[in-house]
Amino acid sequence: MAVSLFTNNFLFIGDLLEDLLKKRLTATARLKDTLKPAKKTCALMLRDEHGVLEPHTDLLSVALAVIGFMVFAALMSQTYLGYEDRSFALENYETASLIAENLADDPVLGAESSGLLSAASLDTLSGPNGANERAKIFAAFSGNYQFLVEVRTGDGQWHWQIKPDNVEIDAFADDLEKVAASVPVVIELNPAESIPGILTVVIYKTKWN
Protein backbone atom coordinates (compact mmCIF):
# COMPACT_ATOMS: atom_id res chain seq x y z
CA MET A 1 0.00 0.00 0.00
CA ALA A 2 2.85 2.40 0.87
CA VAL A 3 4.57 1.65 -2.47
CA SER A 4 1.33 2.36 -4.39
CA LEU A 5 0.86 5.65 -2.51
CA PHE A 6 4.47 6.63 -3.19
CA THR A 7 4.11 5.83 -6.94
CA ASN A 8 0.84 7.76 -7.31
CA ASN A 9 2.32 10.76 -5.53
CA PHE A 10 5.35 10.88 -7.82
CA LEU A 11 3.12 10.59 -10.94
CA PHE A 12 1.16 13.59 -9.65
CA ILE A 13 4.36 15.53 -8.90
CA GLY A 14 5.80 14.71 -12.34
CA ASP A 15 2.70 16.12 -14.07
CA LEU A 16 2.87 19.23 -11.88
CA LEU A 17 6.54 19.88 -12.70
CA GLU A 18 5.93 19.33 -16.43
CA ASP A 19 3.13 21.91 -16.37
CA LEU A 20 5.32 24.40 -14.50
CA LEU A 21 8.19 23.98 -16.97
CA LYS A 22 5.84 24.57 -19.93
CA LYS A 23 4.55 27.77 -18.34
CA ARG A 24 8.09 28.98 -17.68
CA LEU A 25 9.19 28.31 -21.29
CA THR A 26 6.11 30.13 -22.61
CA ALA A 27 6.86 33.14 -20.41
CA THR A 28 10.48 33.21 -21.60
CA ALA A 29 9.43 33.07 -25.28
CA ARG A 30 7.03 35.94 -24.81
CA LEU A 31 9.76 37.93 -23.08
CA LYS A 32 12.15 37.51 -26.02
CA ASP A 33 9.49 38.68 -28.51
CA THR A 34 8.89 41.88 -26.61
CA LEU A 35 12.54 42.92 -26.08
CA LYS A 36 13.57 46.07 -28.02
CA PRO A 37 17.06 47.21 -29.05
CA ALA A 38 16.81 50.52 -27.27
CA LYS A 39 18.89 50.66 -24.09
CA LYS A 40 16.11 52.25 -22.05
CA THR A 41 13.55 49.78 -23.28
CA CYS A 42 15.93 46.88 -22.53
CA ALA A 43 16.40 48.16 -19.02
CA LEU A 44 12.64 48.34 -18.56
CA MET A 45 12.18 44.85 -19.98
CA LEU A 46 14.82 43.46 -17.62
CA ARG A 47 12.73 44.75 -14.78
CA ASP A 48 9.68 43.20 -16.43
CA GLU A 49 11.56 39.89 -16.73
CA HIS A 50 11.86 39.69 -12.97
CA GLY A 51 8.15 40.41 -12.73
CA VAL A 52 7.34 37.54 -15.09
CA LEU A 53 9.74 35.00 -13.65
CA GLU A 54 9.28 35.56 -9.94
CA PRO A 55 5.74 34.07 -9.77
CA HIS A 56 6.97 30.95 -11.58
CA THR A 57 9.91 30.74 -9.19
CA ASP A 58 7.42 30.78 -6.34
CA LEU A 59 5.42 28.00 -8.00
CA LEU A 60 8.58 25.94 -8.42
CA SER A 61 9.34 26.41 -4.73
CA VAL A 62 5.83 25.24 -3.89
CA ALA A 63 6.28 22.19 -6.13
CA LEU A 64 9.54 21.30 -4.38
CA ALA A 65 7.81 21.69 -1.03
CA VAL A 66 5.04 19.37 -2.25
CA ILE A 67 7.66 16.81 -3.31
CA GLY A 68 9.20 16.94 0.15
CA PHE A 69 5.81 16.52 1.78
CA MET A 70 4.88 13.56 -0.43
CA VAL A 71 8.18 11.81 0.33
CA PHE A 72 7.63 12.43 4.03
CA ALA A 73 4.06 11.09 3.81
CA ALA A 74 5.22 7.93 2.02
CA LEU A 75 7.92 7.31 4.63
CA MET A 76 5.41 7.85 7.42
CA SER A 77 3.04 5.36 5.77
CA GLN A 78 5.79 2.74 5.66
CA THR A 79 6.65 3.45 9.30
CA TYR A 80 2.99 3.12 10.33
CA LEU A 81 2.61 -0.17 8.47
CA GLY A 82 5.78 -1.47 10.10
CA TYR A 83 4.45 -0.46 13.50
CA GLU A 84 1.13 -2.20 12.77
CA ASP A 85 3.04 -5.38 11.90
CA ARG A 86 4.87 -5.28 15.27
CA SER A 87 2.12 -3.94 17.52
CA PHE A 88 0.37 -7.30 18.00
CA ALA A 89 3.59 -8.95 19.17
CA LEU A 90 4.48 -6.03 21.45
CA GLU A 91 1.04 -5.97 23.05
CA ASN A 92 0.65 -9.72 23.57
CA TYR A 93 4.12 -11.06 24.38
CA GLU A 94 3.78 -10.25 28.08
CA THR A 95 0.39 -11.96 28.16
CA ALA A 96 1.83 -15.07 26.53
CA SER A 97 4.65 -15.08 29.11
CA LEU A 98 2.21 -14.85 32.03
CA ILE A 99 0.06 -17.68 30.67
CA ALA A 100 3.13 -19.86 30.16
CA GLU A 101 4.31 -19.23 33.73
CA ASN A 102 0.88 -20.04 35.14
CA LEU A 103 0.58 -23.25 33.13
CA ALA A 104 4.03 -24.40 34.22
CA ASP A 105 2.69 -24.40 37.79
CA ASP A 106 -0.79 -25.73 36.95
CA PRO A 107 -1.60 -28.97 38.83
CA VAL A 108 -3.45 -30.26 35.76
CA LEU A 109 -0.13 -30.59 33.95
CA GLY A 110 1.91 -31.47 37.00
CA ALA A 111 3.32 -34.70 38.29
CA GLU A 112 3.09 -35.85 41.88
CA SER A 113 6.53 -34.38 42.45
CA SER A 114 6.26 -30.63 42.97
CA GLY A 115 7.57 -28.42 40.16
CA LEU A 116 7.55 -31.14 37.49
CA LEU A 117 5.29 -31.63 34.50
CA SER A 118 3.92 -35.10 33.94
CA ALA A 119 4.38 -36.79 30.58
CA ALA A 120 1.32 -38.92 31.37
CA SER A 121 -0.80 -35.80 31.97
CA LEU A 122 0.49 -34.25 28.76
CA ASP A 123 -0.43 -37.42 26.87
CA THR A 124 -3.98 -37.15 28.19
CA LEU A 125 -4.35 -33.41 27.56
CA SER A 126 -3.12 -33.65 23.97
CA GLY A 127 -5.17 -36.76 23.17
CA PRO A 128 -8.83 -37.44 22.31
CA ASN A 129 -9.71 -38.30 25.93
CA GLY A 130 -8.54 -35.01 27.40
CA ALA A 131 -11.45 -32.74 26.38
CA ASN A 132 -12.63 -32.07 29.94
CA GLU A 133 -9.14 -31.29 31.22
CA ARG A 134 -8.41 -29.09 28.20
CA ALA A 135 -11.62 -27.15 28.84
CA LYS A 136 -10.49 -26.46 32.42
CA ILE A 137 -7.14 -25.14 31.25
CA PHE A 138 -8.47 -22.74 28.63
CA ALA A 139 -11.46 -21.67 30.75
CA ALA A 140 -9.05 -20.33 33.36
CA PHE A 141 -7.93 -17.59 30.98
CA SER A 142 -9.76 -14.73 29.30
CA GLY A 143 -11.71 -15.54 26.17
CA ASN A 144 -10.04 -12.54 24.54
CA TYR A 145 -7.00 -14.67 23.73
CA GLN A 146 -6.85 -17.56 21.31
CA PHE A 147 -3.81 -19.67 22.09
CA LEU A 148 -2.35 -23.14 22.09
CA VAL A 149 0.24 -24.79 24.31
CA GLU A 150 3.28 -26.74 23.19
CA VAL A 151 5.59 -28.75 25.42
CA ARG A 152 8.72 -30.44 24.17
CA THR A 153 11.74 -32.08 25.72
CA GLY A 154 15.14 -30.49 25.32
CA ASP A 155 16.39 -33.35 23.15
CA GLY A 156 13.39 -33.02 20.83
CA GLN A 157 12.30 -36.63 21.25
CA TRP A 158 8.98 -35.78 22.91
CA HIS A 159 6.48 -33.16 21.81
CA TRP A 160 2.93 -32.38 22.95
CA GLN A 161 0.47 -29.82 21.59
CA ILE A 162 -2.65 -28.79 23.48
CA LYS A 163 -5.41 -26.88 21.64
CA PRO A 164 -8.88 -25.74 22.68
CA ASP A 165 -11.73 -27.72 21.15
CA ASN A 166 -14.23 -24.91 20.55
CA VAL A 167 -12.37 -23.06 17.77
CA GLU A 168 -12.61 -22.95 14.00
CA ILE A 169 -10.54 -25.41 12.02
CA ASP A 170 -8.26 -22.67 10.64
CA ALA A 171 -7.90 -20.80 13.95
CA PHE A 172 -4.25 -21.85 14.22
CA ALA A 173 -3.22 -21.65 10.56
CA ASP A 174 0.50 -21.19 9.94
CA ASP A 175 0.04 -17.95 8.00
CA LEU A 176 -1.77 -16.15 10.83
CA GLU A 177 0.04 -13.52 12.86
CA LYS A 178 1.11 -14.85 16.25
CA VAL A 179 3.40 -14.31 19.20
CA ALA A 180 5.02 -16.96 21.40
CA ALA A 181 6.62 -17.02 24.83
CA SER A 182 8.40 -19.94 26.50
CA VAL A 183 9.46 -20.97 29.98
CA PRO A 184 11.84 -23.78 31.01
CA VAL A 185 10.29 -26.81 32.69
CA VAL A 186 11.27 -30.26 33.89
CA ILE A 187 9.22 -33.16 32.53
CA GLU A 188 8.82 -36.41 34.40
CA LEU A 189 8.80 -39.17 31.79
CA ASN A 190 8.42 -41.84 34.45
CA PRO A 191 9.12 -42.09 38.20
CA ALA A 192 12.77 -42.85 37.48
CA GLU A 193 13.48 -40.33 34.72
CA SER A 194 13.00 -36.59 34.41
CA ILE A 195 14.44 -34.39 31.67
CA PRO A 196 14.48 -30.64 30.95
CA GLY A 197 12.08 -29.18 28.44
CA ILE A 198 10.28 -26.07 27.22
CA LEU A 199 6.65 -25.00 27.62
CA THR A 200 5.52 -22.53 24.96
CA VAL A 201 2.30 -20.52 24.70
CA VAL A 202 1.42 -19.25 21.21
CA ILE A 203 -1.21 -16.50 21.00
CA TYR A 204 -2.82 -16.05 17.58
CA LYS A 205 -4.24 -12.82 16.25
CA THR A 206 -8.01 -12.79 15.78
CA LYS A 207 -10.50 -10.29 14.39
CA TRP A 208 -11.11 -8.95 17.88
CA ASN A 209 -7.44 -8.39 18.84
CSV table of C-alpha atoms in Angstrom, one decimal:
chain,number,residue,atom,x,y,z
A,1,MET,CA,0.0,0.0,0.0
A,2,ALA,CA,2.9,2.4,0.9
A,3,VAL,CA,4.6,1.7,-2.5
A,4,SER,CA,1.3,2.4,-4.4
A,5,LEU,CA,0.9,5.6,-2.5
A,6,PHE,CA,4.5,6.6,-3.2
A,7,THR,CA,4.1,5.8,-6.9
A,8,ASN,CA,0.8,7.8,-7.3
A,9,ASN,CA,2.3,10.8,-5.5
A,10,PHE,CA,5.3,10.9,-7.8
A,11,LEU,CA,3.1,10.6,-10.9
A,12,PHE,CA,1.2,13.6,-9.6
A,13,ILE,CA,4.4,15.5,-8.9
A,14,GLY,CA,5.8,14.7,-12.3
A,15,ASP,CA,2.7,16.1,-14.1
A,16,LEU,CA,2.9,19.2,-11.9
A,17,LEU,CA,6.5,19.9,-12.7
A,18,GLU,CA,5.9,19.3,-16.4
A,19,ASP,CA,3.1,21.9,-16.4
A,20,LEU,CA,5.3,24.4,-14.5
A,21,LEU,CA,8.2,24.0,-17.0
A,22,LYS,CA,5.8,24.6,-19.9
A,23,LYS,CA,4.6,27.8,-18.3
A,24,ARG,CA,8.1,29.0,-17.7
A,25,LEU,CA,9.2,28.3,-21.3
A,26,THR,CA,6.1,30.1,-22.6
A,27,ALA,CA,6.9,33.1,-20.4
A,28,THR,CA,10.5,33.2,-21.6
A,29,ALA,CA,9.4,33.1,-25.3
A,30,ARG,CA,7.0,35.9,-24.8
A,31,LEU,CA,9.8,37.9,-23.1
A,32,LYS,CA,12.1,37.5,-26.0
A,33,ASP,CA,9.5,38.7,-28.5
A,34,THR,CA,8.9,41.9,-26.6
A,35,LEU,CA,12.5,42.9,-26.1
A,36,LYS,CA,13.6,46.1,-28.0
A,37,PRO,CA,17.1,47.2,-29.1
A,38,ALA,CA,16.8,50.5,-27.3
A,39,LYS,CA,18.9,50.7,-24.1
A,40,LYS,CA,16.1,52.3,-22.1
A,41,THR,CA,13.6,49.8,-23.3
A,42,CYS,CA,15.9,46.9,-22.5
A,43,ALA,CA,16.4,48.2,-19.0
A,44,LEU,CA,12.6,48.3,-18.6
A,45,MET,CA,12.2,44.8,-20.0
A,46,LEU,CA,14.8,43.5,-17.6
A,47,ARG,CA,12.7,44.8,-14.8
A,48,ASP,CA,9.7,43.2,-16.4
A,49,GLU,CA,11.6,39.9,-16.7
A,50,HIS,CA,11.9,39.7,-13.0
A,51,GLY,CA,8.1,40.4,-12.7
A,52,VAL,CA,7.3,37.5,-15.1
A,53,LEU,CA,9.7,35.0,-13.7
A,54,GLU,CA,9.3,35.6,-9.9
A,55,PRO,CA,5.7,34.1,-9.8
A,56,HIS,CA,7.0,31.0,-11.6
A,57,THR,CA,9.9,30.7,-9.2
A,58,ASP,CA,7.4,30.8,-6.3
A,59,LEU,CA,5.4,28.0,-8.0
A,60,LEU,CA,8.6,25.9,-8.4
A,61,SER,CA,9.3,26.4,-4.7
A,62,VAL,CA,5.8,25.2,-3.9
A,63,ALA,CA,6.3,22.2,-6.1
A,64,LEU,CA,9.5,21.3,-4.4
A,65,ALA,CA,7.8,21.7,-1.0
A,66,VAL,CA,5.0,19.4,-2.3
A,67,ILE,CA,7.7,16.8,-3.3
A,68,GLY,CA,9.2,16.9,0.2
A,69,PHE,CA,5.8,16.5,1.8
A,70,MET,CA,4.9,13.6,-0.4
A,71,VAL,CA,8.2,11.8,0.3
A,72,PHE,CA,7.6,12.4,4.0
A,73,ALA,CA,4.1,11.1,3.8
A,74,ALA,CA,5.2,7.9,2.0
A,75,LEU,CA,7.9,7.3,4.6
A,76,MET,CA,5.4,7.9,7.4
A,77,SER,CA,3.0,5.4,5.8
A,78,GLN,CA,5.8,2.7,5.7
A,79,THR,CA,6.6,3.5,9.3
A,80,TYR,CA,3.0,3.1,10.3
A,81,LEU,CA,2.6,-0.2,8.5
A,82,GLY,CA,5.8,-1.5,10.1
A,83,TYR,CA,4.4,-0.5,13.5
A,84,GLU,CA,1.1,-2.2,12.8
A,85,ASP,CA,3.0,-5.4,11.9
A,86,ARG,CA,4.9,-5.3,15.3
A,87,SER,CA,2.1,-3.9,17.5
A,88,PHE,CA,0.4,-7.3,18.0
A,89,ALA,CA,3.6,-9.0,19.2
A,90,LEU,CA,4.5,-6.0,21.4
A,91,GLU,CA,1.0,-6.0,23.1
A,92,ASN,CA,0.7,-9.7,23.6
A,93,TYR,CA,4.1,-11.1,24.4
A,94,GLU,CA,3.8,-10.2,28.1
A,95,THR,CA,0.4,-12.0,28.2
A,96,ALA,CA,1.8,-15.1,26.5
A,97,SER,CA,4.6,-15.1,29.1
A,98,LEU,CA,2.2,-14.8,32.0
A,99,ILE,CA,0.1,-17.7,30.7
A,100,ALA,CA,3.1,-19.9,30.2
A,101,GLU,CA,4.3,-19.2,33.7
A,102,ASN,CA,0.9,-20.0,35.1
A,103,LEU,CA,0.6,-23.2,33.1
A,104,ALA,CA,4.0,-24.4,34.2
A,105,ASP,CA,2.7,-24.4,37.8
A,106,ASP,CA,-0.8,-25.7,37.0
A,107,PRO,CA,-1.6,-29.0,38.8
A,108,VAL,CA,-3.5,-30.3,35.8
A,109,LEU,CA,-0.1,-30.6,33.9
A,110,GLY,CA,1.9,-31.5,37.0
A,111,ALA,CA,3.3,-34.7,38.3
A,112,GLU,CA,3.1,-35.9,41.9
A,113,SER,CA,6.5,-34.4,42.4
A,114,SER,CA,6.3,-30.6,43.0
A,115,GLY,CA,7.6,-28.4,40.2
A,116,LEU,CA,7.6,-31.1,37.5
A,117,LEU,CA,5.3,-31.6,34.5
A,118,SER,CA,3.9,-35.1,33.9
A,119,ALA,CA,4.4,-36.8,30.6
A,120,ALA,CA,1.3,-38.9,31.4
A,121,SER,CA,-0.8,-35.8,32.0
A,122,LEU,CA,0.5,-34.3,28.8
A,123,ASP,CA,-0.4,-37.4,26.9
A,124,THR,CA,-4.0,-37.1,28.2
A,125,LEU,CA,-4.3,-33.4,27.6
A,126,SER,CA,-3.1,-33.7,24.0
A,127,GLY,CA,-5.2,-36.8,23.2
A,128,PRO,CA,-8.8,-37.4,22.3
A,129,ASN,CA,-9.7,-38.3,25.9
A,130,GLY,CA,-8.5,-35.0,27.4
A,131,ALA,CA,-11.4,-32.7,26.4
A,132,ASN,CA,-12.6,-32.1,29.9
A,133,GLU,CA,-9.1,-31.3,31.2
A,134,ARG,CA,-8.4,-29.1,28.2
A,135,ALA,CA,-11.6,-27.2,28.8
A,136,LYS,CA,-10.5,-26.5,32.4
A,137,ILE,CA,-7.1,-25.1,31.3
A,138,PHE,CA,-8.5,-22.7,28.6
A,139,ALA,CA,-11.5,-21.7,30.8
A,140,ALA,CA,-9.1,-20.3,33.4
A,141,PHE,CA,-7.9,-17.6,31.0
A,142,SER,CA,-9.8,-14.7,29.3
A,143,GLY,CA,-11.7,-15.5,26.2
A,144,ASN,CA,-10.0,-12.5,24.5
A,145,TYR,CA,-7.0,-14.7,23.7
A,146,GLN,CA,-6.9,-17.6,21.3
A,147,PHE,CA,-3.8,-19.7,22.1
A,148,LEU,CA,-2.3,-23.1,22.1
A,149,VAL,CA,0.2,-24.8,24.3
A,150,GLU,CA,3.3,-26.7,23.2
A,151,VAL,CA,5.6,-28.8,25.4
A,152,ARG,CA,8.7,-30.4,24.2
A,153,THR,CA,11.7,-32.1,25.7
A,154,GLY,CA,15.1,-30.5,25.3
A,155,ASP,CA,16.4,-33.3,23.2
A,156,GLY,CA,13.4,-33.0,20.8
A,157,GLN,CA,12.3,-36.6,21.3
A,158,TRP,CA,9.0,-35.8,22.9
A,159,HIS,CA,6.5,-33.2,21.8
A,160,TRP,CA,2.9,-32.4,23.0
A,161,GLN,CA,0.5,-29.8,21.6
A,162,ILE,CA,-2.7,-28.8,23.5
A,163,LYS,CA,-5.4,-26.9,21.6
A,164,PRO,CA,-8.9,-25.7,22.7
A,165,ASP,CA,-11.7,-27.7,21.1
A,166,ASN,CA,-14.2,-24.9,20.5
A,167,VAL,CA,-12.4,-23.1,17.8
A,168,GLU,CA,-12.6,-23.0,14.0
A,169,ILE,CA,-10.5,-25.4,12.0
A,170,ASP,CA,-8.3,-22.7,10.6
A,171,ALA,CA,-7.9,-20.8,13.9
A,172,PHE,CA,-4.2,-21.8,14.2
A,173,ALA,CA,-3.2,-21.7,10.6
A,174,ASP,CA,0.5,-21.2,9.9
A,175,ASP,CA,0.0,-17.9,8.0
A,176,LEU,CA,-1.8,-16.1,10.8
A,177,GLU,CA,0.0,-13.5,12.9
A,178,LYS,CA,1.1,-14.9,16.2
A,179,VAL,CA,3.4,-14.3,19.2
A,180,ALA,CA,5.0,-17.0,21.4
A,181,ALA,CA,6.6,-17.0,24.8
A,182,SER,CA,8.4,-19.9,26.5
A,183,VAL,CA,9.5,-21.0,30.0
A,184,PRO,CA,11.8,-23.8,31.0
A,185,VAL,CA,10.3,-26.8,32.7
A,186,VAL,CA,11.3,-30.3,33.9
A,187,ILE,CA,9.2,-33.2,32.5
A,188,GLU,CA,8.8,-36.4,34.4
A,189,LEU,CA,8.8,-39.2,31.8
A,190,ASN,CA,8.4,-41.8,34.5
A,191,PRO,CA,9.1,-42.1,38.2
A,192,ALA,CA,12.8,-42.9,37.5
A,193,GLU,CA,13.5,-40.3,34.7
A,194,SER,CA,13.0,-36.6,34.4
A,195,ILE,CA,14.4,-34.4,31.7
A,196,PRO,CA,14.5,-30.6,30.9
A,197,GLY,CA,12.1,-29.2,28.4
A,198,ILE,CA,10.3,-26.1,27.2
A,199,LEU,CA,6.7,-25.0,27.6
A,200,THR,CA,5.5,-22.5,25.0
A,201,VAL,CA,2.3,-20.5,24.7
A,202,VAL,CA,1.4,-19.3,21.2
A,203,ILE,CA,-1.2,-16.5,21.0
A,204,TYR,CA,-2.8,-16.1,17.6
A,205,LYS,CA,-4.2,-12.8,16.3
A,206,THR,CA,-8.0,-12.8,15.8
A,207,LYS,CA,-10.5,-10.3,14.4
A,208,TRP,CA,-11.1,-8.9,17.9
A,209,ASN,CA,-7.4,-8.4,18.8
